[in-house]
Coordinates of N, CA, C and O and ligand atoms in Angstrom, one line a residue:
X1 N 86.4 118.2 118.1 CA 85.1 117.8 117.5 C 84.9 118.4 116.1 O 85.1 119.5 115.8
X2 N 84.6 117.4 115.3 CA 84.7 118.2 113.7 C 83.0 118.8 113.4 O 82.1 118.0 113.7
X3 N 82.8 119.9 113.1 CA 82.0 120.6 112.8 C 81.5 120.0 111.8 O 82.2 119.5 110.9
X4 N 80.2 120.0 111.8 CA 78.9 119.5 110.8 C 78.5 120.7 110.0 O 78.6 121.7 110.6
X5 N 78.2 120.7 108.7 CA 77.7 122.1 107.9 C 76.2 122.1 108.3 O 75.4 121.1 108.2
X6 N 76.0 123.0 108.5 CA 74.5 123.6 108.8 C 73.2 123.3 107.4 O 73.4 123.2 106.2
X7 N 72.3 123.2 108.0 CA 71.6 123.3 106.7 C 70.9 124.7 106.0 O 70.0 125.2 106.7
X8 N 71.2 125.1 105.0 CA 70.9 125.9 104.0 C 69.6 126.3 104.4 O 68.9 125.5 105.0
X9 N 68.7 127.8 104.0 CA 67.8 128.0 104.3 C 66.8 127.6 103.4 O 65.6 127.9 103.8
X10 N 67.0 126.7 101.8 CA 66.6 126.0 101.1 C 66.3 124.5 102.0 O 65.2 124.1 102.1
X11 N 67.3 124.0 102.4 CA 67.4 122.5 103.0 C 66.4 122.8 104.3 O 65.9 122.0 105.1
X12 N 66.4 123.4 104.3 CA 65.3 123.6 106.0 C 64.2 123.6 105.6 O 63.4 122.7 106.0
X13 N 63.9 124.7 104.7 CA 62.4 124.8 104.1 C 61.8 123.2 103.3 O 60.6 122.8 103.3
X14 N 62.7 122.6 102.7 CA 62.3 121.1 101.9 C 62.3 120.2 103.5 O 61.4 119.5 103.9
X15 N 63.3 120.6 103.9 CA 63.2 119.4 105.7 C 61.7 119.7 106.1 O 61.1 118.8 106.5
X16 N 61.2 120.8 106.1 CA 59.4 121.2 106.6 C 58.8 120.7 105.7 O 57.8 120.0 106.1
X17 N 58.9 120.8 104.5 CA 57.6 120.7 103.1 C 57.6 119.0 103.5 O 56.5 118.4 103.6
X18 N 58.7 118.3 103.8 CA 58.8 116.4 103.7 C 58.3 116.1 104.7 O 57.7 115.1 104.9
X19 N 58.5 117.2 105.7 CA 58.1 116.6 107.0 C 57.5 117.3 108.1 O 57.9 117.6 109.2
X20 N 55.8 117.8 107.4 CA 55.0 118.6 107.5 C 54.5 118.5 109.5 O 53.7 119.3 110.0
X21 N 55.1 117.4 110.4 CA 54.7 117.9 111.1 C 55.6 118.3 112.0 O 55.2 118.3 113.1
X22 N 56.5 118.5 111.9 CA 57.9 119.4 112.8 C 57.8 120.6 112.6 O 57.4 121.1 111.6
X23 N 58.0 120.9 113.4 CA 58.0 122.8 113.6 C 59.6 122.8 113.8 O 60.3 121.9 113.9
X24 N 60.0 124.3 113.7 CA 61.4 124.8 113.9 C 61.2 125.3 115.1 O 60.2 125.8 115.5
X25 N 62.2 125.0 115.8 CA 62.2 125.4 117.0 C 63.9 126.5 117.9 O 65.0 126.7 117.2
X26 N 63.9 126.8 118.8 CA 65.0 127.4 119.0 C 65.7 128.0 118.2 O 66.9 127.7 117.9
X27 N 65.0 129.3 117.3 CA 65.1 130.3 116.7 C 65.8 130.2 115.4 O 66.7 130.9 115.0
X28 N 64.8 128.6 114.7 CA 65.8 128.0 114.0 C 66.7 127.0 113.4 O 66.9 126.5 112.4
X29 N 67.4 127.0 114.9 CA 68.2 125.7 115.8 C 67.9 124.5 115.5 O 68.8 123.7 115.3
X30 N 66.6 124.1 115.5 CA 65.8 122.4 116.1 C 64.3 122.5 115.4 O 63.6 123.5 115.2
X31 N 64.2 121.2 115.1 CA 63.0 121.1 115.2 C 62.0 120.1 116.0 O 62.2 118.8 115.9
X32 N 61.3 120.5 116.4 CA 60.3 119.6 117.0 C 59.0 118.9 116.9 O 57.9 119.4 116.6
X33 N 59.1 117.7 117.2 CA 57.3 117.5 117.0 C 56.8 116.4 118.7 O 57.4 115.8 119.6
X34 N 55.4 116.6 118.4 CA 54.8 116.0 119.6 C 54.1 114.7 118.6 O 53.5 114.7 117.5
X35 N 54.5 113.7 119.5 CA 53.7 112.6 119.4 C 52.7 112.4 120.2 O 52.8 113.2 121.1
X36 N 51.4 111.3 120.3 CA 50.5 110.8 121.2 C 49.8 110.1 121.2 O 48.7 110.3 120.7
X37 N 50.4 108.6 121.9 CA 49.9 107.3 121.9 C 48.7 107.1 122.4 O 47.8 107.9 122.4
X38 N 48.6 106.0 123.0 CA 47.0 105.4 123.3 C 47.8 105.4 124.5 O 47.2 106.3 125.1
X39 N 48.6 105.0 125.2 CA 49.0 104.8 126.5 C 50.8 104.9 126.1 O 51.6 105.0 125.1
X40 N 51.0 104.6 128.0 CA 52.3 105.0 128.3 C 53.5 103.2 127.3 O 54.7 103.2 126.9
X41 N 52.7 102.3 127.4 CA 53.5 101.5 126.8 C 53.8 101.6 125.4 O 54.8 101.3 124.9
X42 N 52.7 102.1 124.7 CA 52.8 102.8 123.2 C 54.2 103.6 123.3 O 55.1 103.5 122.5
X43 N 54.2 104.1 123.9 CA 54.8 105.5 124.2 C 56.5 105.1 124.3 O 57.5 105.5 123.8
X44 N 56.2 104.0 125.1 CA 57.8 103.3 125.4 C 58.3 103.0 124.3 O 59.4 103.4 123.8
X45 N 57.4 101.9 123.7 CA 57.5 101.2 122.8 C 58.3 102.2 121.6 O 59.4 101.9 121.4
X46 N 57.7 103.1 121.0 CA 58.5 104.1 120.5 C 60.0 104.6 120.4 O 61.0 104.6 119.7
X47 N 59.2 105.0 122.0 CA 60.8 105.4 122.5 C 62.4 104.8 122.1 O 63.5 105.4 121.9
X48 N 61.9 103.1 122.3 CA 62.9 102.2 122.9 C 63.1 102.2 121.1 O 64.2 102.5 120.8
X49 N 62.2 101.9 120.0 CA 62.9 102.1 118.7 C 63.8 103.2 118.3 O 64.9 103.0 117.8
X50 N 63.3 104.4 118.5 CA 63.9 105.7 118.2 C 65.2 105.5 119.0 O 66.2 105.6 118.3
X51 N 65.4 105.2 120.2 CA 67.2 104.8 120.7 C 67.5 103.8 120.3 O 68.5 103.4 120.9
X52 N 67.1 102.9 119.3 CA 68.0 102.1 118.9 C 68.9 102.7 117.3 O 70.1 102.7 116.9
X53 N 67.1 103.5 116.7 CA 68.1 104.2 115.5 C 69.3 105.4 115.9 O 70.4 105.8 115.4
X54 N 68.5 105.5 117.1 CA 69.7 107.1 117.5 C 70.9 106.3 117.9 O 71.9 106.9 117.6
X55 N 71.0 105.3 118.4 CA 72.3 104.7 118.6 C 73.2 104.2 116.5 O 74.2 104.3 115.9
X56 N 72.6 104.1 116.4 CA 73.0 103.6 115.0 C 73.6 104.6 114.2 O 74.7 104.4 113.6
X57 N 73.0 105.8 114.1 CA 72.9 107.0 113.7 C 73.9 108.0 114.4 O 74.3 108.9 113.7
X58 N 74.5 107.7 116.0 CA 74.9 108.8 116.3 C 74.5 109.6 116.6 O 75.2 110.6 117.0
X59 N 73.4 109.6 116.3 CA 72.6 110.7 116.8 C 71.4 111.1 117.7 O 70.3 110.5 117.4
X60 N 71.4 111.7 118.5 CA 70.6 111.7 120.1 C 69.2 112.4 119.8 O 69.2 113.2 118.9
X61 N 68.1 112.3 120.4 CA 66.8 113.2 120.4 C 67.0 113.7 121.6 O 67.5 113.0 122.5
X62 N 66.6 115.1 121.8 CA 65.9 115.5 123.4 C 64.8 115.4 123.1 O 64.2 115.7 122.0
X63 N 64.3 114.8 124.6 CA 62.7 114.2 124.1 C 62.2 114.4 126.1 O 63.0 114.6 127.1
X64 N 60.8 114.3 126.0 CA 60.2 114.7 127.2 C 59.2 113.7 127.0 O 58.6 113.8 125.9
X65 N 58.9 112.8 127.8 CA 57.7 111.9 128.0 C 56.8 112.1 129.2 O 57.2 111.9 130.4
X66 N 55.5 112.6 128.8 CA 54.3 111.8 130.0 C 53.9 111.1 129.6 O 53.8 111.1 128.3
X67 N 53.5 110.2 130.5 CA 52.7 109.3 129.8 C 52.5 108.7 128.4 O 53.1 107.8 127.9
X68 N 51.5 109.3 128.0 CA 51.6 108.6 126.0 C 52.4 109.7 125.2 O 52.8 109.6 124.1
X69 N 52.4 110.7 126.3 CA 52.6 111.7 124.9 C 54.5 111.9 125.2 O 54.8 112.1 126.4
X70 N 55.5 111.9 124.0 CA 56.0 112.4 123.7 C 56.6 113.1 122.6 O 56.6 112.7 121.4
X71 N 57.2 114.2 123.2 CA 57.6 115.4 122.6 C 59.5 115.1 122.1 O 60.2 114.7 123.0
X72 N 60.0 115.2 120.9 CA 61.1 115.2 120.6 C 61.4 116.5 119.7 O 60.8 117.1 118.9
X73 N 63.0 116.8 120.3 CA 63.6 117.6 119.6 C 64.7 117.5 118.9 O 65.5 116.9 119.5
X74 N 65.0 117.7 117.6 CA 66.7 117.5 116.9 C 67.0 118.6 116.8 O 66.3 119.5 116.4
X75 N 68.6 118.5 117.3 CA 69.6 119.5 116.8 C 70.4 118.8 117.2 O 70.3 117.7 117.8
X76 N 71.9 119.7 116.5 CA 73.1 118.9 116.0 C 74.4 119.5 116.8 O 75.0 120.4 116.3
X77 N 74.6 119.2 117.9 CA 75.3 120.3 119.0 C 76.6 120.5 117.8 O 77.2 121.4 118.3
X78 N 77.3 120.2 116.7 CA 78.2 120.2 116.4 C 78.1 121.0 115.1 O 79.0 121.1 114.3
X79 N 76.9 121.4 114.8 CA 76.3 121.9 113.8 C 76.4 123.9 114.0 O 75.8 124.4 114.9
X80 N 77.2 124.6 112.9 CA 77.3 126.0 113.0 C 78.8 126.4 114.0 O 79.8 125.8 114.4
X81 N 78.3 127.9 114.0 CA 79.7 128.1 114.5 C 78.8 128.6 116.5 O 79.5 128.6 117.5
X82 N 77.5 128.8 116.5 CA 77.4 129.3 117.4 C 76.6 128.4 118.7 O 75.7 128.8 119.4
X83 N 77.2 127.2 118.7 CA 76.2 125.9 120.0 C 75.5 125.4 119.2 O 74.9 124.6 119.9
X84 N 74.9 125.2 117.8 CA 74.2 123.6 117.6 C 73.5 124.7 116.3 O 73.8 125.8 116.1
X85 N 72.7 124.1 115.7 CA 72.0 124.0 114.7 C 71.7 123.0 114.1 O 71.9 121.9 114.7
X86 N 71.1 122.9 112.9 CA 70.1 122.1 112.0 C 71.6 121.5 110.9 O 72.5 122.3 110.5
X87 N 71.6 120.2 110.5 CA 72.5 119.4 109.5 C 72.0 118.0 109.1 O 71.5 117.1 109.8
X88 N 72.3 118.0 107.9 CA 71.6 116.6 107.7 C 71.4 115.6 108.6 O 70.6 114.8 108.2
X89 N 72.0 115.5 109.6 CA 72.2 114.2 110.7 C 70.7 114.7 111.0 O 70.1 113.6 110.8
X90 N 69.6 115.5 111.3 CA 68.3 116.0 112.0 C 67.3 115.3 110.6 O 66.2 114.8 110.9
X91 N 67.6 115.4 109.3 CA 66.9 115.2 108.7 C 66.6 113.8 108.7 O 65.5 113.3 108.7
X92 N 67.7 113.3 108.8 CA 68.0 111.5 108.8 C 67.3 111.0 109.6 O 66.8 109.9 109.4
X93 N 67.0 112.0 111.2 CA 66.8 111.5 111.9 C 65.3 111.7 111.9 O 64.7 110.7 112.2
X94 N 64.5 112.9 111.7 CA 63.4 112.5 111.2 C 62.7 112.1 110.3 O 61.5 112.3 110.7
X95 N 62.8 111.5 109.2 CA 62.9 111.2 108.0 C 62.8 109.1 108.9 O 61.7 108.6 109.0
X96 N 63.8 108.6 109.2 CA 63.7 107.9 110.1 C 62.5 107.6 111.3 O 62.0 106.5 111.3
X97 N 62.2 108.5 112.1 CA 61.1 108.8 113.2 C 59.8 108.5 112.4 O 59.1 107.5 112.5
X98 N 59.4 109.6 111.4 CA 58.2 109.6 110.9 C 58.0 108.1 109.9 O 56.9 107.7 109.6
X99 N 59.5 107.2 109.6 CA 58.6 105.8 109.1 C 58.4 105.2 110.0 O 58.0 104.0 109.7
X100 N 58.6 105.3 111.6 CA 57.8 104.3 112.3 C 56.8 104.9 113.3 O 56.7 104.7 114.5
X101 N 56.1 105.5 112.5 CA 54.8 106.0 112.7 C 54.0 106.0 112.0 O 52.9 106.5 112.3
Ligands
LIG201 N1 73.3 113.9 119.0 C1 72.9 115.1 118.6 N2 71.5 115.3 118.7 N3 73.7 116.0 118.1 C2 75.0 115.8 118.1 O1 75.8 116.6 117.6 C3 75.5 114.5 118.5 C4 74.6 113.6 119.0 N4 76.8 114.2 118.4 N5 75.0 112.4 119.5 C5 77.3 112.9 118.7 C6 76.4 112.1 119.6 C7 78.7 113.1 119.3 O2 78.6 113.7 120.6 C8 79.5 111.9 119.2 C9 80.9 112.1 119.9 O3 79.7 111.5 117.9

């Protein structure tokens, strides 16, 4: 599996300033944000785009749904030397998320 370069602690901080509503998460690792629709078909609806870019992309969200609300996380399991971190593929991918919202 070819290792992804991590992002810089410059590239993380501009990945937050562009995309003011994700938080860092997993000490660093990921970041996340919470969505919250009007209902659970909103919610799908979403969903079912976001796996179509993540299919496109290669790249996967962990994501938790009730109902309207879902929660998504990126990280890059192939990202760093130590289980996953943050690499361009997370920016893409939110960067992505946030224009179809
Ligand atoms: N999704 C995420 N979130 N991180 C990855 O490192 C990743 C992925 N790698 N989707 C891809 C698939 C990899 O497993 C395949 C083999 O390219």
């Amino acid at each position: 599996m070819t290792s992804v370069p991590e992002l810089t602690q410059d590239e993380v901080a501009q990945l937050l300033e562009d995309h003011p509503k994700w938080e860092l998460a997993r000490e660093g690792k990921a970041i996340t944000r919470t969505f919250q629709f009007g209902d659970f078909n909103e919610a799908w609806g979403f969903m079912s785009r976001v796996a179509l870019i993540a299919e496109t992309q290669d790249h996967h969200p962990e994501w938790f749904n009730v109902y309207a609300k879902v929660e998504i996380t990126l990280t890059t399991h192939d990202a760093g030397s130590d289980g996953g971190g943050l690499s361009i593929r997370d920016t893409k991918m939110a960067r992505a998320i946030d224009r179809l919202v």
